[in-house]
Structure formats: C-alpha cells, structure tokens
Amino acid sequence: MTLKHSDAFHDPQIARHLVERITRASRRPIRFMEVCGTHTVSIFRSGIRSLLPETIALISGPGCPVCVTAQKEIDAFIALAREPETIVATFGDLIRVPGSGSSLQREKADGADVRIVYSTFDAVNLARENPDKRVVFLGVGFETTAPTVAAAILAAHQQKLDNFSVVSAHKTVPPALEALADGEINIDGFLLPGHVSVIIGLDAYRPFFETHRVPCVVAGFEPADLLQGIAMLVDQVESGQPALENAYPRAVSAAGNPKAMAVMNDVFEMADADWRGIGTIPDSGLAIREAYAAFDAVKVFNIQLKPTPEPKGCACGEVLTGLKIPPQCPLYKTVCNPMAPVGPCMVSSEGTCAAYFRYHDDA
Amino acid sequence: MCLAIPSKITHIENEMATIDVDGVKRSASLMLLEDSAVGDYVIVHAGFAIKKLDEDSAMETIRLLKEAAAFVDNLDAGKG
Ligand code: SF4
C-alpha cells in the first residue's frame, strides 16, 4: 500500500525528460556535491550518473554519519563496550567500523554486550528491562537522527531511569557546508539533504546561502526528485543566478518540523565537533545540556577522548570532502573492500567507497 | 539510514502509530510530529514519524513534471 504519487517519481518518461532538459541546458563543466549519504546511494542505484551529460560531475560529500565520526570517538565507543555490566546499544552500521585496535563487532565476539537497535526507544526499553546494567546509546547522526535521540533522553527522564545514557557525537549540516565552501574544493552547487531538511527546513540554509551565493537545492530521493534537483542547479549555474530552492516541497517546508526542533533544542546545545577528514568545525555538534547531564555518557563514564591516528593509507578524509574519488585511494579494492573495510567510508552502506564498490564499474 | 518510502498510519495508541510500509507492519513514535491521524502518509526515520507528506504538493509537482515532459515530446514530434 503506497501513496498514489510514489510511482510517478519513478516514471521513466519523466526521468527521460529531465535528463534531456539537463543535457540541453548544461554547457560548461560543473561540479555538484550531494551532501547526503542516502542521496549518494540513490544516485548510484538509479544509474543517474551514467545518464547525465559529461559536463556534470557529481561529487559525494560528508553526508554519511558513520563515515564522519572521528576515530577517537569510535575508540571511545569501543572502550565503553569493555566497561563491566554495560550494554552498548547502537544502530547497525557502526559496529563494523574499525577503531585503532578493534571494532564493536570484535568486542561483541569477545563477549561484550553490544546490541543493534532499530529505534532509540528500543535502547530505553533495554535500560528498563535491565535495571542492574548500564545502557549506553551511541548517538551518531545528523539533524534527522538527533531529535529521535533527544526523544529517548526525555523518555528516560520521564521514566526516572538512572541506568540510561547517551554519547552525543551528533553533527549538524549547515556548519559543514560553511567548512566545505571555505575549503580548497571548488563546488558549483550543493544538492542539499532531503530528510535533514525535513527537520531544519529550507530557511536554515539561508545564512549559508547569503554568505556564499552558491547554488543550493534541497532534493528528495526518487530518481525524478534527484534529476529535478540537478536540473534546477544547472539552470542556476547557467543563468548565473544562484538561489536557495526546494525540489522536495512535499516533505520540506521553509520552517521544517518545529516540534522535532523543539525536542532537539530542549536536550541539546550547540558545541564544536570533530569531523573525520575535515577536523574541528565550530558549532557543528550537539552536546547534552546540563539539565540532562545525568544522561550524558561522557560524564557518567568520565570518557576521555584521546586523539588517535586514522588508519594508515586510508583516504576517507579526502573522499568525504570531495578531493578524491575512491578509485584514487591505493587501498581501494586491493586491500579495502566491504568484507574487510579499512576505513568507515567502506563500512557504512551510505559510505562513498562502499557505494563505488557496489555500483561503480571502474574495472 | 533514511527510509524514503512513505508509510501509511493504520492505527494510533498512546503516541505510537502502527504504520504500513509496502505491506509490512511496523510501529513508529508520533512524539516528533505536530498533528497526525489514521490514514496520513508519513516519512519514518529510525522508528519516529518525522513528517506528514503533503499529497497536494506531490500531485502538483507531478503535474508540472508531466506537463513539461509532454511539451518536450511535442517539440520533438514537431521537428521530426
Ligand atoms: S577505499 Fe578504504 S582505505 Fe581507501 S578511502 Fe575508502 S575506506 Fe579508506
């Protein structure tokens, strides 16, 4: 049972028309960055790359939450899994990410209690069902995920649970755009994430857009959504009139989701965050407010984040900022593959290296 | 991590909705959604409904896309 409009966004006639429109309009070589990992996967899966004219290059950005998680945070997660009487709860794609010496998966095989949950509420339920254990949820993700983690903290607070806590390694998208636009890479336009924008709304990008005047379009995930977003970016570039536009109006509004924002802002406050491959970006993270300090795993477990070198030879950092594509990494396919990933970009299904490995025929 | 498929709310109890995703039943919290009712289509992320889909807006987008596609086809037919 699906919405009657869903099929239309797969309609080959509409897709063909959009490709034609893009091909006619695009004259000079342009580089667009899709900032969201789910976009990266949709673009590869739908074969859009091969349909676009040669003038257009699509570059993947830092939009895979697991991939931008700093190595020292991964190490801290692994250290938590080694704590006695502790259950570590996480979404699935984090467990295979290698830290400096181990991974959550390896710790689990060695007897640590690591549980994969589908929703943050599952982690709260684990805490309620295991009063003699401490349950820590590993909070990794952008503005789409952060409200669901905040909701879990509010629920634990309401249920007076004293054995539930969260590591907040969340990151926010607009400050990352600033860092990318200020960086060494030349981007002619940004395809902005669909579901982050559902929460924060189109207006959240206004300050970034006004400062940089670079073409920006929010897009959805179906082939027609993506092509429509790219067509709008091409029109902006070719007309020399950058704009902040919305190609996903059925889900994204100007103001976003005020209730989700309120829940998120109730629990979290802005903080600096370390991004793999980019470094520290001011105000791009979310720390748990003092009022909820009892649920802050960093305080509960007195976690010390020690700087650790990233895996040797791994070019994830350059891949995440669009400076390299995976085949330019010497380890790609030779040493690093989804069965034996060296870096997080190969682990997560939303990682650029994993997407290349699966869908890109570069022989 | 994002589920892009719109899901239909079939039942609501205590801020928890039962949703239908292509025939599979799941539950989703409504805690992050302002207002919703049985029959609405929502975007669900990690067990939470985060947005009610605006069907009118969706149909409008499709109408515009289809019109534009037909326009190009007519142009091509005219040329041929
Ligand atoms: S191919 Fe592997 S080693 Fe190379 S950048 Fe990607 S994840 Fe890192």
PDB file of C-alpha atoms and ligand atoms in Angstrom, chain A residues 312-317 319 326 329-333 336-337 341-347 353, ligand 1:
ATOM      1  CA  LYS A 312      47.246   4.229   7.529  1.00  0.00           C
ATOM      2  CA  GLY A 313      46.765   4.881   3.849  1.00  0.00           C
ATOM      3  CA  CYS A 314      43.004   5.418   4.146  1.00  0.00           C
ATOM      4  CA  ALA A 315      41.862   8.398   2.096  1.00  0.00           C
ATOM      5  CA  CYS A 316      38.416   8.662   3.732  1.00  0.00           C
ATOM      6  CA  GLY A 317      39.100  12.252   4.732  1.00  0.00           C
ATOM      7  CA  VAL A 319      36.874  11.221  -0.124  1.00  0.00           C
ATOM      8  CA  PRO A 326      37.556   6.097  -4.060  1.00  0.00           C
ATOM      9  CA  CYS A 329      42.805   5.547  -2.935  1.00  0.00           C
ATOM     10  CA  PRO A 330      45.624   2.994  -3.273  1.00  0.00           C
ATOM     11  CA  LEU A 331      43.864   0.632  -0.858  1.00  0.00           C
ATOM     12  CA  TYR A 332      40.530   0.693  -2.732  1.00  0.00           C
ATOM     13  CA  LYS A 333      39.628  -2.851  -3.815  1.00  0.00           C
ATOM     14  CA  CYS A 336      39.960  -2.428   1.375  1.00  0.00           C
ATOM     15  CA  ASN A 337      36.581  -3.912   0.481  1.00  0.00           C
ATOM     16  CA  PRO A 341      36.972  -2.462   5.384  1.00  0.00           C
ATOM     17  CA  VAL A 342      39.945  -0.292   6.311  1.00  0.00           C
ATOM     18  CA  GLY A 343      38.018   2.947   6.745  1.00  0.00           C
ATOM     19  CA  PRO A 344      34.428   3.845   7.649  1.00  0.00           C
ATOM     20  CA  CYS A 345      33.695   5.013   4.084  1.00  0.00           C
ATOM     21  CA  MET A 346      33.819   1.341   3.082  1.00  0.00           C
ATOM     22  CA  VAL A 347      31.801   0.095   6.073  1.00  0.00           C
ATOM     23  CA  CYS A 353      33.696   3.870  -1.023  1.00  0.00           C
TER      24      CYS A 353
HETATM   25  S1  SF4 C   1      38.866   2.633  -0.121  1.00  0.00           S
HETATM   26 FE1  SF4 C   1      39.062   2.023   2.043  1.00  0.00          FE
HETATM   27  S2  SF4 C   1      41.068   2.747   2.643  1.00  0.00           S
HETATM   28 FE2  SF4 C   1      40.517   3.853   0.764  1.00  0.00          FE
HETATM   29  S3  SF4 C   1      39.492   5.712   1.417  1.00  0.00           S
HETATM   30 FE3  SF4 C   1      37.904   4.216   1.120  1.00  0.00          FE
HETATM   31  S4  SF4 C   1      37.611   3.315   3.143  1.00  0.00           S
HETATM   32 FE4  SF4 C   1      39.603   4.364   3.223  1.00  0.00          FE
END
